[in-house]
Amino acid sequence: MSHLFDQSPALTRLHPFGSLMNGWSKVAEKSLDRIDSKPDWAVEALTPSGQSRPIKPKIVLDKAFCALTKFATTSKQSSVETVLIIAPMSGHYATLARNTVASLVPDCNVYVTDWKNARDVPTSAGSFNVDDFVDYLVEFITYLGPMTHVFAICQPAPLAAAAAARLALDNPAAMPNSLILMGGPVDPAANPSAVTDYASKTDIEHLRSTVIMPVGDEYAGAGRLVYPGLMQLTAFMSMNAATHIEAFVRQVGAESDGTAHDHDRHNSFYNEYLAVMDMPAEFFLDTVQRIFKDRDIATNSFVHHGQKLDLGAVRTTRLLVIEGGRDDISAPGQCKA
């Protein structure tokens, strides 16, 4: 619709609301484009000489549901640290961690779990649940070696702990150097939030019948059951609806008066925030049941492929917990529990 105004500038002059309509159409069009596409990594990092240069991602392990992606350090040191960033599988793409990658690359080789949009994974690849997620983490940590620092952001924090417990049981020599858990639902009951309340009180079968949908025929994953990213985005935005509405109204004004640009504050944020991916249905439902309802990690009763894991067996790996004082998803206290 915005092309109509671009091709006929007179429309914005002939009607007093023409420029506002033009601004609204541009904001709406950009928003819809973002929802359906994955952002580029576009990582820029400082070199030892102080110059900024692009760092190209390299896929080192390509799995059905995740591409383990490397960003090589710009450091000239002969020995550098290895960091594995476990990005959330909770609706947004791993590119949301772009700035974290850029801040670490000058000193470390950085690897990221770049989870794939479930709509693009053929049904022939099989299912993907919480146990499979832990399998992936165990494989990645083992591949990178025991000096790896594992950095789990939000949703994967409890499952990173489970992966460490699995390694302690099966392969202690592969235990990571450190485990950094940042703002994740290790114990959702420690300080309930709107997210944890909804997850703990909503019946699983109700979720299965209301939010789980099959992928359409136009995608590679046609027929796969997923929890749609658009539905997750709606849930996220509803938590701070007034803030988002204000931001979009303000951007309509900026588009109308010509002060908006591709890299302004609004576009820089919403380019990532509105880009969402579908999750495998079994992973979503498993997470709600095992992490939020049953609190398997908090009660040290997590069972992985039929075998109970003991979180207390993780003794040689250093642990760091980071929480956000205003985190409204995993509230303070949930992670350090």
Tab-separated table of C-alpha atoms in Angstrom:
chain	number	residue	atom	x	y	z
A	1	MET	CA	0.000	0.000	0.000
A	2	SER	CA	2.864	2.404	0.734
A	3	HIS	CA	3.911	2.106	-2.929
A	4	LEU	CA	0.660	3.842	-3.879
A	5	PHE	CA	1.708	6.933	-1.925
A	6	ASP	CA	5.297	6.761	-3.208
A	7	GLN	CA	4.067	6.699	-6.803
A	8	SER	CA	1.479	9.441	-6.217
A	9	PRO	CA	2.928	12.047	-3.816
A	10	ALA	CA	-0.054	14.277	-4.543
A	11	LEU	CA	-2.205	11.951	-2.446
A	12	THR	CA	-0.332	13.020	0.667
A	13	ARG	CA	-0.877	16.684	-0.159
A	14	LEU	CA	-4.508	16.634	-1.287
A	15	HIS	CA	-5.880	15.132	1.907
A	16	PRO	CA	-4.991	16.377	5.406
A	17	PHE	CA	-4.575	12.800	6.574
A	18	GLY	CA	-2.682	11.669	3.502
A	19	SER	CA	0.741	11.837	5.112
A	20	LEU	CA	-0.485	9.942	8.178
A	21	MET	CA	-2.012	7.255	5.972
A	22	ASN	CA	1.290	7.025	4.140
A	23	GLY	CA	3.163	6.704	7.430
A	24	TRP	CA	0.769	4.063	8.720
A	25	SER	CA	1.029	2.000	5.536
A	26	LYS	CA	4.843	2.040	5.631
A	27	VAL	CA	4.991	0.976	9.281
A	28	ALA	CA	2.428	-1.785	8.688
A	29	GLU	CA	4.198	-3.062	5.577
A	30	LYS	CA	7.591	-3.209	7.276
A	31	SER	CA	6.087	-4.989	10.277
A	32	LEU	CA	4.504	-7.704	8.143
A	33	ASP	CA	7.726	-8.214	6.177
A	34	ARG	CA	9.697	-8.703	9.400
A	35	ILE	CA	7.381	-11.358	10.804
A	36	ASP	CA	7.969	-13.694	7.871
A	37	SER	CA	11.757	-13.495	7.530
A	38	LYS	CA	14.874	-14.282	9.541
A	39	PRO	CA	17.208	-11.306	10.150
A	40	ASP	CA	20.804	-11.452	8.948
A	41	TRP	CA	23.515	-11.892	11.566
A	42	ALA	CA	25.405	-8.781	10.405
A	43	VAL	CA	27.911	-9.013	13.272
A	44	GLU	CA	30.453	-6.179	13.427
A	45	ALA	CA	33.343	-6.517	15.883
A	46	LEU	CA	36.459	-4.594	16.831
A	47	THR	CA	39.869	-5.797	15.672
A	48	PRO	CA	43.027	-5.434	17.812
A	49	SER	CA	43.776	-2.228	15.865
A	50	GLY	CA	40.467	-0.756	16.982
A	51	GLN	CA	38.760	-0.976	13.612
A	52	SER	CA	35.325	-2.485	13.121
A	53	ARG	CA	34.904	-5.272	10.602
A	54	PRO	CA	32.168	-7.777	9.719
A	55	ILE	CA	32.459	-11.274	11.167
A	56	LYS	CA	31.042	-13.950	8.906
A	57	PRO	CA	29.151	-16.831	10.534
A	58	LYS	CA	30.269	-20.366	9.714
A	59	ILE	CA	28.089	-23.415	10.313
A	60	VAL	CA	30.217	-26.132	11.923
A	61	LEU	CA	27.476	-28.645	12.770
A	62	ASP	CA	24.251	-28.693	10.792
A	63	LYS	CA	21.483	-30.591	12.573
A	64	ALA	CA	17.854	-30.985	11.592
A	65	PHE	CA	16.629	-28.385	14.092
A	66	CYS	CA	19.764	-26.324	14.745
A	67	ALA	CA	22.900	-25.043	13.054
A	68	LEU	CA	25.841	-24.701	15.446
A	69	THR	CA	27.367	-21.501	14.114
A	70	LYS	CA	30.878	-20.159	14.714
A	71	PHE	CA	32.068	-16.559	14.841
A	72	ALA	CA	35.859	-16.604	14.803
A	73	THR	CA	37.659	-14.249	17.157
A	74	THR	CA	39.407	-11.131	15.914
A	75	SER	CA	42.077	-11.588	18.599
A	76	LYS	CA	45.687	-12.203	17.587
A	77	GLN	CA	46.414	-14.117	20.794
A	78	SER	CA	47.658	-17.683	20.338
A	79	SER	CA	45.176	-18.970	22.893
A	80	VAL	CA	41.627	-17.687	23.298
A	81	GLU	CA	38.566	-18.802	25.217
A	82	THR	CA	35.692	-20.705	23.623
A	83	VAL	CA	32.130	-19.611	24.412
A	84	LEU	CA	28.974	-21.493	23.497
A	85	ILE	CA	25.914	-19.241	23.522
A	86	ILE	CA	22.764	-21.303	23.918
A	87	ALA	CA	20.124	-19.079	22.390
A	88	PRO	CA	16.486	-19.521	23.389
A	89	MET	CA	14.089	-21.633	21.374
A	90	SER	CA	11.142	-19.517	22.397
A	91	GLY	CA	9.876	-17.755	19.305
A	92	HIS	CA	12.683	-15.393	18.315
A	93	TYR	CA	15.741	-16.145	16.203
A	94	ALA	CA	19.232	-16.530	17.655
A	95	THR	CA	20.186	-13.297	15.857
A	96	LEU	CA	18.629	-11.550	18.851
A	97	ALA	CA	21.987	-12.304	20.547
A	98	ARG	CA	23.906	-10.383	17.865
A	99	ASN	CA	25.263	-7.729	20.248
A	100	THR	CA	26.359	-10.388	22.734
A	101	VAL	CA	28.285	-12.157	19.977
A	102	ALA	CA	29.884	-8.879	18.877
A	103	SER	CA	30.994	-8.098	22.438
A	104	LEU	CA	32.679	-11.501	22.874
A	105	VAL	CA	34.325	-12.016	19.476
A	106	PRO	CA	37.269	-9.645	20.154
A	107	ASP	CA	38.428	-12.021	22.894
A	108	CYS	CA	36.780	-15.402	22.228
A	109	ASN	CA	35.764	-17.877	19.582
A	110	VAL	CA	31.991	-17.742	19.818
A	111	TYR	CA	29.574	-20.511	18.889
A	112	VAL	CA	25.802	-20.038	18.824
A	113	THR	CA	22.903	-22.479	18.698
A	114	ASP	CA	21.064	-21.082	15.691
A	115	TRP	CA	17.714	-22.863	16.061
A	116	LYS	CA	15.786	-23.438	12.857
A	117	ASN	CA	12.237	-22.363	12.175
A	118	ALA	CA	10.202	-25.551	12.665
A	119	ARG	CA	8.029	-24.675	9.664
A	120	ASP	CA	11.113	-25.276	7.486
A	121	VAL	CA	12.023	-28.697	8.934
A	122	PRO	CA	10.491	-31.596	6.952
A	123	THR	CA	8.404	-34.070	8.917
A	124	SER	CA	10.873	-36.757	7.794
A	125	ALA	CA	13.335	-35.259	10.330
A	126	GLY	CA	11.103	-36.578	13.100
A	127	SER	CA	9.980	-34.906	16.294
A	128	PHE	CA	11.916	-32.628	18.639
A	129	ASN	CA	11.158	-32.485	22.352
A	130	VAL	CA	12.934	-31.438	25.553
A	131	ASP	CA	15.028	-34.632	25.643
A	132	ASP	CA	16.170	-33.954	22.078
A	133	PHE	CA	17.082	-30.383	23.033
A	134	VAL	CA	19.311	-31.706	25.827
A	135	ASP	CA	20.847	-34.208	23.371
A	136	TYR	CA	21.820	-31.337	21.087
A	137	LEU	CA	23.442	-29.415	23.944
A	138	VAL	CA	25.409	-32.470	25.080
A	139	GLU	CA	26.633	-33.027	21.513
A	140	PHE	CA	27.640	-29.382	21.050
A	141	ILE	CA	29.480	-29.146	24.372
A	142	THR	CA	31.319	-32.413	23.691
A	143	TYR	CA	32.246	-31.224	20.195
A	144	LEU	CA	33.714	-27.953	21.512
A	145	GLY	CA	35.680	-29.556	24.344
A	146	PRO	CA	35.982	-29.259	28.131
A	147	MET	CA	37.421	-25.728	28.168
A	148	THR	CA	34.174	-24.321	26.787
A	149	HIS	CA	32.220	-21.672	28.673
A	150	VAL	CA	28.497	-22.381	28.242
A	151	PHE	CA	26.260	-19.302	28.290
A	152	ALA	CA	22.527	-20.120	28.362
A	153	ILE	CA	20.170	-17.200	27.807
A	154	CYS	CA	16.654	-17.358	29.279
A	155	GLN	CA	14.596	-20.400	28.185
A	156	PRO	CA	17.504	-22.894	27.858
A	157	ALA	CA	18.982	-22.169	31.306
A	158	PRO	CA	17.330	-25.155	33.038
A	159	LEU	CA	18.068	-27.454	30.099
A	160	ALA	CA	21.718	-26.365	30.036
A	161	ALA	CA	21.891	-27.492	33.665
A	162	ALA	CA	20.326	-30.803	32.630
A	163	ALA	CA	22.907	-31.211	29.850
A	164	ALA	CA	25.710	-30.644	32.366
A	165	ALA	CA	24.177	-33.305	34.619
A	166	ARG	CA	23.996	-35.705	31.668
A	167	LEU	CA	27.684	-35.143	30.947
A	168	ALA	CA	28.547	-35.621	34.619
A	169	LEU	CA	26.867	-39.017	34.406
A	170	ASP	CA	28.112	-40.237	31.017
A	171	ASN	CA	31.268	-38.305	30.169
A	172	PRO	CA	32.750	-36.277	33.062
A	173	ALA	CA	35.854	-35.455	31.017
A	174	ALA	CA	33.681	-33.399	28.647
A	175	MET	CA	32.183	-31.199	31.370
A	176	PRO	CA	32.322	-27.500	30.417
A	177	ASN	CA	34.708	-25.070	32.097
A	178	SER	CA	31.837	-22.899	33.302
A	179	LEU	CA	28.062	-22.709	33.114
A	180	ILE	CA	26.497	-19.253	32.917
A	181	LEU	CA	22.738	-19.162	33.384
A	182	MET	CA	21.123	-15.866	32.477
A	183	GLY	CA	17.532	-15.095	33.429
A	184	GLY	CA	16.019	-18.543	32.938
A	185	PRO	CA	13.136	-20.450	34.587
A	186	VAL	CA	15.180	-22.837	36.725
A	187	ASP	CA	12.422	-22.633	39.340
A	188	PRO	CA	9.385	-20.793	37.948
A	189	ALA	CA	7.668	-20.951	41.343
A	190	ALA	CA	10.452	-19.026	43.101
A	191	ASN	CA	8.971	-15.715	41.964
A	192	PRO	CA	5.914	-16.198	39.731
A	193	SER	CA	5.343	-13.887	36.768
A	194	ALA	CA	2.523	-13.557	34.245
A	195	VAL	CA	4.331	-16.073	32.028
A	196	THR	CA	4.851	-18.669	34.742
A	197	ASP	CA	1.315	-18.237	36.071
A	198	TYR	CA	-0.156	-18.836	32.634
A	199	ALA	CA	2.047	-21.881	31.999
A	200	SER	CA	1.406	-23.464	35.382
A	201	LYS	CA	-2.363	-22.915	35.401
A	202	THR	CA	-3.289	-23.694	31.790
A	203	ASP	CA	-4.248	-27.274	30.996
A	204	ILE	CA	-1.913	-28.998	28.534
A	205	GLU	CA	-4.775	-30.446	26.514
A	206	HIS	CA	-6.298	-26.979	26.278
A	207	LEU	CA	-3.010	-25.689	24.854
A	208	ARG	CA	-2.795	-28.627	22.475
A	209	SER	CA	-6.253	-27.898	21.093
A	210	THR	CA	-5.992	-24.100	20.923
A	211	VAL	CA	-2.420	-23.042	20.076
A	212	ILE	CA	-0.931	-26.002	18.194
A	213	MET	CA	-1.302	-25.841	14.408
A	214	PRO	CA	-0.011	-27.706	11.334
A	215	VAL	CA	2.494	-26.037	9.006
A	216	GLY	CA	1.001	-24.982	5.676
A	217	ASP	CA	1.753	-26.680	2.368
A	218	GLU	CA	3.899	-23.778	1.130
A	219	TYR	CA	6.708	-24.597	3.593
A	220	ALA	CA	9.208	-27.470	3.750
A	221	GLY	CA	7.764	-28.576	7.081
A	222	ALA	CA	4.243	-28.976	5.691
A	223	GLY	CA	2.099	-30.943	8.112
A	224	ARG	CA	4.443	-30.598	11.087
A	225	LEU	CA	2.633	-29.566	14.256
A	226	VAL	CA	4.016	-26.324	15.675
A	227	TYR	CA	3.402	-23.589	18.182
A	228	PRO	CA	3.331	-20.605	15.777
A	229	GLY	CA	5.828	-17.822	16.330
A	230	LEU	CA	3.139	-15.253	15.571
A	231	MET	CA	1.126	-16.571	18.498
A	232	GLN	CA	4.152	-16.298	20.778
A	233	LEU	CA	4.813	-12.760	19.534
A	234	THR	CA	1.226	-11.810	20.330
A	235	ALA	CA	1.671	-13.148	23.856
A	236	PHE	CA	4.931	-11.232	24.334
A	237	MET	CA	3.505	-7.960	23.025
A	238	SER	CA	0.338	-8.221	25.112
A	239	MET	CA	2.479	-8.092	28.257
A	240	ASN	CA	3.542	-4.544	27.374
A	241	ALA	CA	0.798	-3.585	24.944
A	242	ALA	CA	0.693	0.121	25.831
A	243	THR	CA	4.442	0.496	25.256
A	244	HIS	CA	4.274	-1.170	21.832
A	245	ILE	CA	1.220	0.826	20.762
A	246	GLU	CA	2.941	4.061	21.746
A	247	ALA	CA	6.073	3.049	19.828
A	248	PHE	CA	4.120	2.294	16.647
A	249	VAL	CA	2.064	5.489	16.848
A	250	ARG	CA	5.275	7.458	17.281
A	251	GLN	CA	6.832	5.699	14.269
A	252	VAL	CA	3.802	6.468	12.096
A	253	GLY	CA	4.441	10.115	12.917
A	254	ALA	CA	8.132	9.770	12.060
A	255	GLU	CA	7.316	8.149	8.708
A	256	SER	CA	4.764	10.884	8.018
A	257	ASP	CA	7.140	13.774	8.615
A	258	GLY	CA	10.111	12.092	6.944
A	259	THR	CA	12.328	11.701	10.024
A	260	ALA	CA	12.209	7.876	10.087
A	261	HIS	CA	15.084	5.862	8.621
A	262	ASP	CA	16.014	2.187	8.349
A	263	HIS	CA	18.412	2.259	11.300
A	264	ASP	CA	16.501	4.486	13.701
A	265	ARG	CA	15.735	3.239	17.201
A	266	HIS	CA	12.314	1.856	16.291
A	267	ASN	CA	13.454	-0.092	13.242
A	268	SER	CA	16.621	-1.377	14.910
A	269	PHE	CA	14.537	-2.887	17.723
A	270	TYR	CA	11.525	-4.174	15.796
A	271	ASN	CA	13.606	-5.652	12.964
A	272	GLU	CA	14.514	-8.346	15.508
A	273	TYR	CA	11.526	-8.301	17.829
A	274	LEU	CA	8.931	-8.908	15.123
A	275	ALA	CA	10.931	-11.661	13.397
A	276	VAL	CA	9.549	-14.877	14.853
A	277	MET	CA	9.894	-18.602	14.263
A	278	ASP	CA	7.614	-21.557	14.897
A	279	MET	CA	8.516	-24.083	17.602
A	280	PRO	CA	7.985	-27.853	17.378
A	281	ALA	CA	4.713	-28.578	19.164
A	282	GLU	CA	6.179	-31.383	21.263
A	283	PHE	CA	9.005	-29.146	22.489
A	284	PHE	CA	6.631	-26.353	23.478
A	285	LEU	CA	4.201	-28.651	25.297
A	286	ASP	CA	7.058	-30.594	26.924
A	287	THR	CA	8.555	-27.353	28.231
A	288	VAL	CA	5.274	-26.181	29.716
A	289	GLN	CA	4.684	-29.533	31.408
A	290	ARG	CA	8.169	-30.419	32.633
A	291	ILE	CA	9.765	-27.048	33.368
A	292	PHE	CA	6.780	-24.962	34.479
A	293	LYS	CA	4.134	-27.365	35.762
A	294	ASP	CA	6.185	-30.249	37.171
A	295	ARG	CA	9.287	-28.119	37.937
A	296	ASP	CA	11.559	-31.054	37.085
A	297	ILE	CA	14.761	-29.017	37.320
A	298	ALA	CA	13.808	-27.167	40.501
A	299	THR	CA	12.948	-30.437	42.250
A	300	ASN	CA	15.964	-32.298	40.816
A	301	SER	CA	13.653	-34.871	39.272
A	302	PHE	CA	14.502	-34.350	35.595
A	303	VAL	CA	14.393	-37.601	33.619
A	304	HIS	CA	16.289	-37.759	30.329
A	305	HIS	CA	15.456	-40.653	28.008
A	306	GLY	CA	14.166	-42.624	30.966
A	307	GLN	CA	17.134	-41.953	33.256
A	308	LYS	CA	16.944	-39.583	36.213
A	309	LEU	CA	19.683	-36.965	36.238
A	310	ASP	CA	21.273	-35.599	39.403
A	311	LEU	CA	22.047	-31.891	39.201
A	312	GLY	CA	24.146	-32.301	42.329
A	313	ALA	CA	26.626	-34.332	40.280
A	314	VAL	CA	27.743	-31.140	38.513
A	315	ARG	CA	30.666	-30.347	40.822
A	316	THR	CA	33.663	-29.438	38.667
A	317	THR	CA	31.977	-26.854	36.443
A	318	ARG	CA	31.961	-23.282	37.726
A	319	LEU	CA	28.507	-21.720	37.922
A	320	LEU	CA	27.491	-18.103	37.387
A	321	VAL	CA	23.872	-16.939	37.586
A	322	ILE	CA	22.769	-13.594	36.135
A	323	GLU	CA	19.315	-12.099	36.670
A	324	GLY	CA	17.604	-8.937	35.468
A	325	GLY	CA	15.979	-6.845	38.161
A	326	ARG	CA	13.074	-5.925	35.858
A	327	ASP	CA	12.776	-9.210	33.969
A	328	ASP	CA	9.030	-9.770	33.502
A	329	ILE	CA	9.397	-13.216	31.907
A	330	SER	CA	11.820	-15.048	34.217
A	331	ALA	CA	11.469	-12.872	37.290
A	332	PRO	CA	14.388	-12.370	39.713
A	333	GLY	CA	14.794	-15.438	41.896
A	334	GLN	CA	13.747	-17.989	39.281
A	335	CYS	CA	17.248	-18.505	37.919
A	336	LYS	CA	19.338	-18.435	41.091
A	337	ALA	CA	16.952	-20.895	42.734
